[in-house]
Structures are given as C-alpha cells and as structure tokens.
N, CA, C and O atoms as a MOPAC input file, in Angstrom:
PM7 MOZYME 1SCF
protein

 N    -26.87500 1   -11.12700 1   -49.02000 1
 C    -26.20800 1   -10.03000 1   -48.29700 1
 C    -25.83300 1   -10.42000 1   -46.94400 1
 O    -26.58200 1   -11.15500 1   -46.30100 1
 N    -24.75500 1    -9.99600 1   -46.46400 1
 C    -24.20300 1   -10.37100 1   -45.13200 1
 C    -24.05700 1    -9.08700 1   -44.37000 1
 O    -23.35000 1    -8.20000 1   -44.84800 1
 N    -24.69100 1    -8.91200 1   -43.18300 1
 C    -24.58500 1    -7.80000 1   -42.41000 1
 C    -23.85200 1    -8.23000 1   -41.05100 1
 O    -24.26800 1    -9.17100 1   -40.37400 1
 N    -22.79100 1    -7.51100 1   -40.72500 1
 C    -21.96500 1    -7.75900 1   -39.63500 1
 C    -22.08100 1    -6.60600 1   -38.63000 1
 O    -22.12900 1    -5.45100 1   -39.05200 1
 N    -22.12800 1    -6.86900 1   -37.33800 1
 C    -22.10000 1    -5.93400 1   -36.24400 1
 C    -20.53500 1    -5.94200 1   -35.84000 1
 O    -20.10700 1    -6.78600 1   -35.05200 1
 N    -19.79200 1    -5.06000 1   -36.36000 1
 C    -18.33300 1    -5.02100 1   -36.02100 1
 C    -18.05700 1    -4.76100 1   -34.61900 1
 O    -17.11600 1    -5.31400 1   -34.05000 1
 N    -18.83300 1    -3.94700 1   -34.03800 1
 C    -18.57000 1    -3.62900 1   -32.52400 1
 C    -18.98900 1    -4.85500 1   -31.68600 1
 O    -18.29900 1    -5.22000 1   -30.73400 1
 N    -20.06000 1    -5.45100 1   -32.02200 1
 C    -20.47900 1    -6.54500 1   -31.31000 1
 C    -19.50200 1    -7.78900 1   -31.41500 1
 O    -19.22400 1    -8.51800 1   -30.46200 1
 N    -19.06400 1    -7.91900 1   -32.59300 1
 C    -18.05800 1    -8.99400 1   -32.88800 1
 C    -16.80600 1    -8.75300 1   -32.13300 1
 O    -16.28000 1    -9.69900 1   -31.54600 1
 N    -16.25400 1    -7.50100 1   -32.09500 1
 C    -15.16300 1    -7.18900 1   -31.36700 1
 C    -15.24500 1    -7.49500 1   -29.83400 1
 O    -14.33100 1    -8.03400 1   -29.21000 1
 N    -16.50800 1    -7.07100 1   -29.26100 1
 C    -16.74500 1    -7.31300 1   -27.89000 1
 C    -16.70700 1    -8.83400 1   -27.64300 1
 O    -16.16400 1    -9.28700 1   -26.63500 1
 N    -17.28100 1    -9.60800 1   -28.56000 1
 C    -17.47700 1   -11.04800 1   -28.35000 1
 C    -16.06500 1   -11.66300 1   -28.40000 1
 O    -15.79300 1   -12.56000 1   -27.60100 1
 N    -15.16600 1   -11.24200 1   -29.27700 1
 C    -13.81400 1   -11.81600 1   -29.41400 1
 C    -13.08500 1   -11.47200 1   -28.14000 1
 O    -12.38200 1   -12.35300 1   -27.64500 1
 N    -13.17400 1   -10.21800 1   -27.51200 1
 C    -12.55700 1    -9.77400 1   -26.28900 1
 C    -13.08200 1   -10.59200 1   -25.20100 1
 O    -12.30600 1   -11.04300 1   -24.35900 1
 N    -14.38400 1   -10.82900 1   -25.14700 1
 C    -15.04900 1   -11.59400 1   -24.06400 1
 C    -14.49100 1   -13.09300 1   -24.10700 1
 O    -14.15500 1   -13.62200 1   -23.04800 1
 N    -14.40200 1   -13.69800 1   -25.16900 1
 C    -13.84600 1   -15.02000 1   -25.33100 1
 C    -12.38100 1   -15.09800 1   -24.92100 1
 O    -11.97400 1   -16.08000 1   -24.30000 1
 N    -11.62700 1   -14.14900 1   -25.23400 1
 C    -10.25400 1   -14.06000 1   -24.84800 1
 C    -10.07000 1   -14.02300 1   -23.32100 1
 O     -9.28800 1   -14.75500 1   -22.71300 1
 N    -10.84900 1   -13.12000 1   -22.77800 1
 C    -10.82000 1   -13.02600 1   -21.25100 1
 C    -11.30200 1   -14.32200 1   -20.52900 1
 O    -10.71600 1   -14.74400 1   -19.53200 1
 N    -12.36000 1   -14.91900 1   -21.05400 1
 C    -12.91800 1   -16.16900 1   -20.44500 1
 C    -11.84200 1   -17.21900 1   -20.60600 1
 O    -11.64200 1   -17.99200 1   -19.66900 1
 N    -11.13100 1   -17.31000 1   -21.71900 1
 C    -10.03900 1   -18.31200 1   -21.83600 1
 C     -8.94400 1   -18.00100 1   -20.77800 1
 O     -8.50000 1   -18.93600 1   -20.11100 1
 N     -8.52900 1   -16.85800 1   -20.60800 1
 C     -7.57100 1   -16.45500 1   -19.60100 1
 C     -7.98200 1   -16.90100 1   -18.24000 1
 O     -7.21700 1   -17.47400 1   -17.46400 1
 N     -9.30000 1   -16.59600 1   -17.97100 1
 C     -9.70500 1   -16.94300 1   -16.61300 1
 C     -9.84400 1   -18.48800 1   -16.34600 1
 O     -9.67500 1   -18.93900 1   -15.21300 1
 N    -10.15400 1   -19.27700 1   -17.40700 1
 C    -10.23200 1   -20.64700 1   -17.22200 1
 C     -8.77000 1   -21.26400 1   -16.97000 1
 O     -8.60900 1   -22.30500 1   -16.33400 1
 N     -7.71100 1   -20.51000 1   -17.53900 1
 C     -6.40000 1   -20.98900 1   -17.38600 1
 C     -5.77700 1   -20.33800 1   -16.14900 1
 O     -4.56700 1   -20.44900 1   -15.95300 1
 N     -6.52300 1   -19.70000 1   -15.35700 1
 C     -6.02200 1   -18.98900 1   -14.10800 1
 C     -4.97300 1   -17.94400 1   -14.52100 1
 O     -3.97900 1   -17.75500 1   -13.81900 1
 N     -5.19100 1   -17.27400 1   -15.64000 1
 C     -4.21100 1   -16.34300 1   -16.16100 1
 C     -4.99800 1   -15.00200 1   -16.55100 1
 O     -5.51500 1   -14.95200 1   -17.66700 1
 N     -5.09700 1   -14.05600 1   -15.79100 1
 C     -5.89400 1   -12.93100 1   -16.05300 1
 C     -5.11700 1   -11.96900 1   -16.97000 1
 O     -5.68700 1   -11.02900 1   -17.52400 1
 N     -3.78500 1   -12.22600 1   -17.11900 1
 C     -2.95000 1   -11.32900 1   -17.97300 1
 C     -2.21300 1   -10.33300 1   -17.07800 1
 O     -2.29100 1   -10.36700 1   -15.85000 1
 N     -1.53200 1    -9.49300 1   -17.72800 1
 C     -0.74000 1    -8.55300 1   -17.02300 1
 C     -1.48000 1    -7.18500 1   -16.87400 1
 O     -2.46100 1    -6.91200 1   -17.56500 1
 N     -1.00200 1    -6.40900 1   -16.01300 1
 C     -1.57800 1    -5.04200 1   -15.80100 1
 C     -0.77500 1    -4.01800 1   -16.53000 1
 O      0.45400 1    -4.07200 1   -16.57600 1
 N     -1.48700 1    -3.08200 1   -17.09900 1
 C     -0.97400 1    -1.86100 1   -17.72300 1
 C     -1.02600 1    -0.71200 1   -16.85800 1
 O     -2.10700 1    -0.36300 1   -16.38400 1
 N      0.16100 1    -0.02000 1   -16.57800 1
 C      0.16800 1     1.10300 1   -15.72800 1
 C     -0.45500 1     2.30100 1   -16.54500 1
 O     -0.27300 1     2.45100 1   -17.75300 1
 N     -1.19100 1     3.11700 1   -15.76800 1
 C     -1.80500 1     4.33000 1   -16.48200 1
 C     -0.87000 1     5.49700 1   -16.27200 1
 O     -0.34500 1     5.69700 1   -15.17700 1
 N     -0.66400 1     6.26200 1   -17.31900 1
 C      0.22600 1     7.36400 1   -17.23500 1
 C     -0.24600 1     8.46000 1   -16.29000 1
 O      0.55500 1     9.09700 1   -15.60500 1
 N     -1.57300 1     8.67200 1   -16.26400 1
 C     -2.12200 1     9.63800 1   -15.34100 1
 C     -3.15500 1     8.89000 1   -14.50100 1
 O     -4.24700 1     8.61300 1   -14.99600 1
 N     -2.85100 1     8.55900 1   -13.26500 1
 C     -3.83700 1     7.81200 1   -12.41800 1
 C     -5.16900 1     8.39500 1   -12.38800 1
 O     -5.33200 1     9.61500 1   -12.39400 1
 N     -6.12700 1     7.55900 1   -12.35400 1
 C     -7.54600 1     7.94800 1   -12.48000 1
 C     -8.22500 1     7.94100 1   -11.03100 1
 O     -8.39200 1     6.89600 1   -10.40300 1
 N     -8.60200 1     9.20000 1   -10.55800 1
 C     -9.13300 1     9.26600 1    -9.30200 1
 C    -10.68700 1     9.25500 1    -9.27200 1
 O    -11.32500 1     9.97900 1   -10.03600 1
 N    -11.24700 1     8.48300 1    -8.44100 1
 C    -12.70800 1     8.41100 1    -8.43400 1
 C    -13.20800 1     8.35700 1    -6.89600 1
 O    -12.48600 1     8.03900 1    -5.95100 1
 N    -14.48600 1     8.70100 1    -6.81800 1
 C    -15.15200 1     8.72700 1    -5.55300 1
 C    -16.23800 1     7.82900 1    -5.55200 1
 O    -16.92200 1     7.73700 1    -6.57100 1
 N    -16.52300 1     7.07400 1    -4.43800 1
 C    -17.64900 1     6.12300 1    -4.35900 1
 C    -18.47100 1     6.50800 1    -3.15800 1
 O    -17.99300 1     7.19400 1    -2.25500 1
 N    -19.79900 1     6.03000 1    -3.15200 1
 C    -20.63700 1     6.18300 1    -1.94300 1
 C    -20.05800 1     5.35500 1    -0.81600 1
 O    -19.25800 1     4.45500 1    -1.07000 1
 N    -20.45100 1     5.64100 1     0.47000 1
 C    -19.75700 1     4.96600 1     1.58000 1
 C    -19.87000 1     3.39300 1     1.58900 1
 O    -18.96400 1     2.71000 1     2.06600 1
 N    -21.02100 1     2.83400 1     1.04400 1
 C    -21.11400 1     1.39000 1     1.07500 1
 C    -20.20900 1     0.76100 1     0.04300 1
 O    -19.56500 1    -0.25300 1     0.31400 1
 N    -20.14900 1     1.37600 1    -1.19100 1
 C    -19.31300 1     0.73000 1    -2.16900 1
 C    -17.87200 1     1.02000 1    -1.85400 1
 O    -17.02500 1     0.18100 1    -2.16400 1
 N    -17.52000 1     2.15700 1    -1.25400 1
 C    -16.20600 1     2.37100 1    -0.81200 1
 C    -15.71200 1     1.43300 1     0.25800 1
 O    -14.55900 1     1.00500 1     0.19900 1
 N    -16.52500 1     1.09400 1     1.23200 1
 C    -16.19600 1     0.15500 1     2.25700 1
 C    -15.87300 1    -1.26600 1     1.49100 1
 O    -14.85700 1    -1.89600 1     1.78400 1
 N    -16.66200 1    -1.66600 1     0.63700 1
 C    -16.63400 1    -2.88100 1    -0.12000 1
 C    -15.22100 1    -2.96200 1    -0.92200 1
 O    -14.44600 1    -3.91600 1    -0.85700 1
 N    -15.03700 1    -1.81600 1    -1.66700 1
 C    -13.70900 1    -1.80800 1    -2.41400 1
 C    -12.54700 1    -1.71600 1    -1.48000 1
 O    -11.53500 1    -2.36100 1    -1.75300 1
 N    -12.59200 1    -0.97400 1    -0.40100 1
 C    -11.44400 1    -1.02200 1     0.53600 1
 C    -10.99300 1    -2.30200 1     1.14800 1
 O     -9.82300 1    -2.55000 1     1.43600 1
 N    -12.09700 1    -3.16700 1     1.33900 1
 C    -11.80800 1    -4.57200 1     1.79100 1
 C    -11.26700 1    -5.40000 1     0.76600 1
 O    -10.66400 1    -6.41800 1     1.10400 1
 N    -11.40100 1    -5.09900 1    -0.48300 1
 C    -10.93300 1    -5.85400 1    -1.65200 1
 C     -9.69600 1    -5.41400 1    -2.35600 1
 O     -9.32800 1    -5.99700 1    -3.37600 1
 N     -9.06000 1    -4.43500 1    -1.86600 1
 C     -7.90600 1    -3.77300 1    -2.57800 1
 C     -6.71400 1    -4.80900 1    -2.61700 1
 O     -6.05600 1    -4.93500 1    -3.64900 1
 N     -6.46200 1    -5.49900 1    -1.56100 1
 C     -5.27000 1    -6.53000 1    -1.65100 1
 C     -5.67400 1    -7.61100 1    -2.63000 1
 O     -4.88100 1    -8.00800 1    -3.48300 1
 N     -6.96200 1    -8.11300 1    -2.50900 1
 C     -7.40400 1    -9.22400 1    -3.35500 1
 C     -7.26800 1    -8.87300 1    -4.91400 1
 O     -6.89900 1    -9.68400 1    -5.76300 1
 N     -7.61100 1    -7.57900 1    -5.15300 1
 C     -7.57400 1    -7.07300 1    -6.64300 1
 C     -6.08000 1    -7.05100 1    -7.10900 1
 O     -5.76400 1    -7.36800 1    -8.25500 1
 N     -5.22100 1    -6.67800 1    -6.20300 1
 C     -3.81200 1    -6.69400 1    -6.58400 1
 C     -3.27600 1    -8.07800 1    -6.81100 1
 O     -2.56200 1    -8.31900 1    -7.78400 1
 N     -3.61400 1    -9.00900 1    -5.90900 1
 C     -3.15700 1   -10.45500 1    -5.88100 1
 C     -3.65900 1   -11.07100 1    -7.11600 1
 O     -2.90600 1   -11.80700 1    -7.75400 1
 N     -4.93000 1   -10.83000 1    -7.53900 1
 C     -5.50600 1   -11.51100 1    -8.71200 1
 C     -5.26000 1   -10.81000 1   -10.07200 1
 O     -5.75600 1   -11.20100 1   -11.12800 1
 N     -4.40500 1    -9.68300 1    -9.93800 1
 C     -4.01900 1    -8.95100 1   -10.98800 1
 C     -5.19400 1    -8.48500 1   -11.91000 1
 O     -5.16400 1    -8.51100 1   -13.14100 1
 N     -6.32100 1    -8.01700 1   -11.06400 1
 C     -7.47200 1    -7.35300 1   -11.68600 1
 C     -7.18000 1    -5.87900 1   -11.91900 1
 O     -7.50200 1    -5.38300 1   -12.99900 1
 N     -6.59100 1    -5.14300 1   -10.97800 1
 C     -6.35000 1    -3.81400 1   -11.05400 1
 C     -5.52600 1    -3.44300 1    -9.85200 1
 O     -5.45200 1    -4.16600 1    -8.85900 1
 N     -4.89800 1    -2.26900 1    -9.98100 1
 C     -4.10100 1    -1.74000 1    -8.83300 1
 C     -4.75000 1    -0.43500 1    -8.47500 1
 O     -4.74500 1     0.54400 1    -9.22200 1
 N     -5.34400 1    -0.48000 1    -7.21400 1
 C     -6.11300 1     0.71000 1    -6.72400 1
 C     -5.58300 1     1.04100 1    -5.32700 1
 O     -5.40800 1     0.14000 1    -4.50600 1
 N     -5.33400 1     2.28000 1    -5.05800 1
 C     -4.90000 1     2.74200 1    -3.76900 1
 C     -6.06200 1     3.62400 1    -3.20300 1
 O     -6.82300 1     4.22100 1    -3.96500 1
 N     -6.16900 1     3.68200 1    -1.90200 1
 C     -7.19200 1     4.42900 1    -1.18200 1
 C     -6.57100 1     5.79500 1    -0.76900 1
 O     -5.58000 1     5.81800 1    -0.03900 1
 N     -7.13600 1     6.90100 1    -1.22200 1
 C     -6.71300 1     8.22700 1    -0.88500 1
 C     -7.34100 1     8.70600 1     0.34900 1
 O     -6.65000 1     9.24000 1     1.21600 1
 N     -8.68200 1     8.54100 1     0.49600 1
 C     -9.45300 1     8.87600 1     1.67800 1
 C    -10.42600 1     7.80500 1     1.82700 1
 O    -10.39000 1     6.80100 1     1.11500 1
 N    -11.36500 1     8.01100 1     2.80900 1
 C    -12.36600 1     6.93900 1     3.00000 1
 C    -13.20100 1     6.62900 1     1.77400 1
 O    -13.54300 1     5.46200 1     1.58600 1
 N    -13.55000 1     7.56500 1     0.94000 1
 C    -14.43900 1     7.40000 1    -0.19400 1
 C    -13.63300 1     7.68800 1    -1.49600 1
 O    -14.18700 1     7.38600 1    -2.55300 1
 N    -12.44200 1     8.21200 1    -1.54000 1
 C    -11.73500 1     8.41800 1    -2.79500 1
 C    -10.67900 1     7.42700 1    -2.99500 1
 O    -10.00700 1     6.98400 1    -2.06300 1
 N    -10.52700 1     7.05700 1    -4.30100 1
 C     -9.51100 1     6.05700 1    -4.66900 1
 C     -8.81300 1     6.53800 1    -5.87400 1
 O     -9.22100 1     7.46900 1    -6.56700 1
 N     -7.68900 1     5.82600 1    -6.10200 1
 C     -6.89000 1     6.06200 1    -7.31700 1
 C     -6.52600 1     4.81000 1    -8.08800 1
 O     -5.91900 1     3.88300 1    -7.55300 1
 N     -6.88500 1     4.80200 1    -9.27900 1
 C     -6.63600 1     3.63200 1   -10.15800 1
 C     -5.27500 1     3.79800 1   -10.83800 1
 O     -5.12100 1     4.75200 1   -11.60000 1
 N     -4.37400 1     3.02200 1   -10.63800 1
 C     -2.98300 1     3.21600 1   -11.14800 1
 C     -2.59500 1     2.17700 1   -12.28500 1
 O     -1.70800 1     2.41300 1   -13.10500 1
 N     -3.34100 1     1.00400 1   -12.26000 1
 C     -3.11100 1     0.04800 1   -13.35400 1
 C     -4.33400 1    -0.81200 1   -13.52600 1
 O     -5.05700 1    -1.05500 1   -12.55900 1
 N     -4.57700 1    -1.26600 1   -14.69200 1
 C     -5.64400 1    -2.17700 1   -14.95100 1
 C     -5.25600 1    -3.15500 1   -16.01100 1
 O     -4.24600 1    -2.96000 1   -16.68800 1
 N     -6.03200 1    -4.21700 1   -16.18200 1
 C     -5.67300 1    -5.25900 1   -17.18900 1
 C     -5.49800 1    -4.66600 1   -18.50700 1
 O     -6.06700 1    -3.62100 1   -18.82100 1
 N     -4.67300 1    -5.35100 1   -19.33700 1
 C     -4.37100 1    -4.86800 1   -20.67200 1
 C     -5.61800 1    -4.87900 1   -21.62700 1
 O     -5.67300 1    -4.11400 1   -22.58900 1
 N     -6.60600 1    -5.76300 1   -21.33300 1
 C     -7.71700 1    -5.94400 1   -22.18700 1
 C     -8.81700 1    -4.88800 1   -21.99200 1
 O     -9.78800 1    -4.84100 1   -22.74800 1
 N     -8.64600 1    -4.03700 1   -20.95900 1
 C     -9.60000 1    -2.97500 1   -20.66400 1
 C     -9.18000 1    -1.73600 1   -21.44000 1
 O     -8.12800 1    -1.17100 1   -21.14200 1
 N     -9.95900 1    -1.28700 1   -22.42700 1
 C     -9.62100 1     0.03500 1   -23.08900 1
 C     -9.62900 1     1.21900 1   -22.14000 1
 O    -10.48600 1     1.35900 1   -21.26800 1
 N     -8.63400 1     2.05900 1   -22.35500 1
 C     -8.48900 1     3.15700 1   -21.36800 1
 C     -9.67900 1     4.12600 1   -21.41700 1
 O     -9.93900 1     4.78500 1   -20.41000 1
 N    -10.40300 1     4.24700 1   -22.50800 1
 C    -11.63600 1     5.08400 1   -22.64900 1
 C    -12.77300 1     4.46500 1   -21.84200 1
 O    -13.81400 1     5.10000 1   -21.67500 1
 N    -12.59800 1     3.21500 1   -21.32500 1
 C    -13.77600 1     2.60900 1   -20.55500 1
 C    -13.31700 1     2.32800 1   -19.10700 1
 O    -13.68600 1     1.32900 1   -18.49000 1
 N    -12.48300 1     3.27500 1   -18.59800 1
 C    -12.04000 1     3.06800 1   -17.12500 1
 C    -13.25100 1     3.12100 1   -16.22900 1
 O    -13.46900 1     2.26300 1   -15.37400 1
 N    -14.06400 1     4.20400 1   -16.46300 1
 C    -15.22200 1     4.41600 1   -15.58400 1
 C    -16.17800 1     3.19000 1   -15.60100 1
 O    -16.67000 1     2.77200 1   -14.55300 1
 N    -16.42800 1     2.63100 1   -16.78200 1
 C    -17.35500 1     1.52300 1   -16.92900 1
 C    -16.74700 1     0.23900 1   -16.25700 1
 O    -17.47000 1    -0.57300 1   -15.67900 1
 N    -15.40600 1     0.09600 1   -16.35800 1
 C    -14.73700 1    -0.95800 1   -15.68800 1
 C    -14.77000 1    -0.89800 1   -14.15500 1
 O    -14.88900 1    -1.89400 1   -13.44200 1
 N    -14.65300 1     0.36300 1   -13.71500 1
 C    -14.74400 1     0.62700 1   -12.15500 1
 C    -16.11500 1     0.33000 1   -11.63500 1
 O    -16.30000 1    -0.33500 1   -10.61600 1
 N    -17.08800 1     0.85500 1   -12.38200 1
 C    -18.49800 1     0.67100 1   -11.89500 1
 C    -18.90900 1    -0.83300 1   -11.98400 1
 O    -19.62900 1    -1.34900 1   -11.12900 1
 N    -18.45400 1    -1.46200 1   -12.98300 1
 C    -18.80900 1    -2.94800 1   -13.04900 1
 C    -18.02800 1    -3.68500 1   -11.92900 1
 O    -18.59300 1    -4.57100 1   -11.28800 1
 N    -16.75400 1    -3.34400 1   -11.68200 1
 C    -15.97200 1    -3.98300 1   -10.70400 1
 C    -16.52900 1    -3.81900 1    -9.28600 1
 O    -16.55700 1    -4.77100 1    -8.50600 1
 N    -16.96300 1    -2.61600 1    -8.97000 1
 C    -17.49300 1    -2.30800 1    -7.65200 1
 C    -18.89000 1    -3.07900 1    -7.46900 1
 O    -19.18800 1    -3.64700 1    -6.41800 1
 N    -19.70000 1    -3.03700 1    -8.58500 1
 C    -21.01000 1    -3.76600 1    -8.54300 1
 C    -20.73700 1    -5.28200 1    -8.39800 1
 O    -21.49500 1    -5.96300 1    -7.70600 1
 N    -19.75300 1    -5.78800 1    -8.98500 1
 C    -19.52400 1    -7.27100 1    -8.84700 1
 C    -19.01300 1    -7.63900 1    -7.53700 1
 O    -19.33900 1    -8.70400 1    -7.01400 1
 N    -18.16200 1    -6.74100 1    -6.93500 1
 C    -17.75000 1    -6.93400 1    -5.59700 1
 C    -18.77600 1    -6.86400 1    -4.62100 1
 O    -18.77900 1    -7.69000 1    -3.70900 1
 N    -19.73800 1    -5.89500 1    -4.70200 1
 C    -20.76500 1    -5.75100 1    -3.79200 1
 C    -21.79000 1    -6.89900 1    -3.82600 1
 O    -22.28000 1    -7.33000 1    -2.78300 1
 N    -22.10800 1    -7.39000 1    -5.03700 1
 C    -23.16600 1    -8.34600 1    -5.27300 1
 C    -22.69200 1    -9.75400 1    -4.99700 1
 O    -23.41800 1   -10.55300 1    -4.40600 1
 N    -21.39900 1   -10.08400 1    -5.44800 1
 C    -20.96100 1   -11.48900 1    -5.47700 1
 C    -19.81700 1   -11.75300 1    -4.49300 1
 O    -19.56800 1   -12.92300 1    -4.20200 1
 N    -19.10100 1   -10.75500 1    -3.95800 1
 C    -18.01100 1   -10.87800 1    -3.07500 1
 C    -16.73100 1   -11.20000 1    -3.86700 1
 O    -16.76300 1   -11.27400 1    -5.09600 1
 N    -15.67800 1   -11.37900 1    -3.20400 1
 C    -14.41400 1   -11.46000 1    -3.86900 1
 C    -14.21300 1   -12.74000 1    -4.63200 1
 O    -13.58900 1   -12.71300 1    -5.69200 1
 N    -14.68500 1   -13.81400 1    -4.17300 1
 C    -14.44200 1   -15.06200 1    -4.79300 1
 C    -15.12000 1   -15.26500 1    -6.14600 1
 O    -14.62000 1   -16.04800 1    -6.95400 1
 N    -16.24100 1   -14.58900 1    -6.42700 1
 C    -17.04600 1   -14.74100 1    -7.59400 1
 C    -16.85500 1   -13.62300 1    -8.48000 1
 O    -17.36300 1   -13.66900 1    -9.60000 1
 N    -16.14100 1   -12.56200 1    -8.08900 1
 C    -15.99200 1   -11.32000 1    -8.78300 1
 C    -15.37100 1   -11.56800 1   -10.20500 1
 O    -15.84600 1   -10.97200 1   -11.17300 1
 N    -14.34800 1   -12.41100 1   -10.34400 1
 C    -13.74500 1   -12.63100 1   -11.61600 1
 C    -14.70600 1   -13.02000 1   -12.69900 1
 O    -14.73500 1   -12.43700 1   -13.78200 1
 N    -15.51900 1   -14.05600 1   -12.36700 1
 C    -16.38400 1   -14.46400 1   -13.36700 1
 C    -17.57300 1   -13.60700 1   -13.76700 1
 O    -18.06100 1   -13.63500 1   -14.89700 1
 N    -18.01600 1   -12.83300 1   -12.76000 1
 C    -19.19800 1   -11.87600 1   -13.03800 1
 C    -18.71500 1   -10.59000 1   -13.57200 1
 O    -19.50200 1    -9.74400 1   -13.99700 1
 N    -17.36400 1   -10.41700 1   -13.55800 1
 C    -16.91200 1    -8.98500 1   -13.96300 1
 C    -17.06300 1    -8.89100 1   -15.52900 1
 O    -17.03700 1    -7.76900 1   -16.03500 1
 N    -17.20700 1    -9.91900 1   -16.26500 1
 C    -17.35400 1    -9.86700 1   -17.65700 1
 C    -18.70100 1   -10.15700 1   -18.29300 1
 O    -18.83200 1   -10.35000 1   -19.50100 1
 N    -19.75000 1   -10.18000 1   -17.36400 1
 C    -21.06200 1   -10.36100 1   -17.84900 1
 C    -21.56800 1    -9.05000 1   -18.58500 1
 O    -22.69500 1    -9.01500 1   -19.07800 1

C-alpha cells in the first residue's frame, strides 16, 4: 500500500520550482491583482517594509504601494503565490525582511 500526501507533494514541487528560479536569478513574472489587497502593519514592520518597497519591485517579488505610514496596498505578486494565500505571503515577506534584511529575503522567503 502506498500513501501519498498530495498537499505536501504539491508544496514540495512548488518549492523546488521557486528554488530553481532563484538559482537562475529569475524569480518569474508578477501577476496583477484585479482588486488590490490593502493591509495594515505595526509601526516597526511598516518602517521595514517602507524601506524595501523599491527593492521588492526591482527583484520582482511583489508590487506594493504605501497608502499611509502603516497601511499598504498589494497590487501584484509572483505567479507562483496562490491568491488565497496573500496574507500568508505578506506576513512571511515582512518577517523575512525584518529578520534577514533585503539581501537575504529571497532565500528565506520560501522556508
């Protein structure tokens, strides 16, 4: 008898695909979101994200604009991020930026 974890297998395949793109310095293209996702962060995380907005655009990680000091709008994200996991992506992105800084965010974003 063979038991497969389909969800785990799908996540592993997605992870391997993203790591391959990173190794080739190709994060992929961004997909625009039909309805921009607005979110609010605490002051420390907001300051960290504000400093990194241009870097995130340049590296094609996502397209975020600042609406206020603590409120942001996500307009585009990588194609490999499921739309139903936008909040998880944002939380992990902000956590990676605050812990590792801009230069190490790409590799730690997928842990």
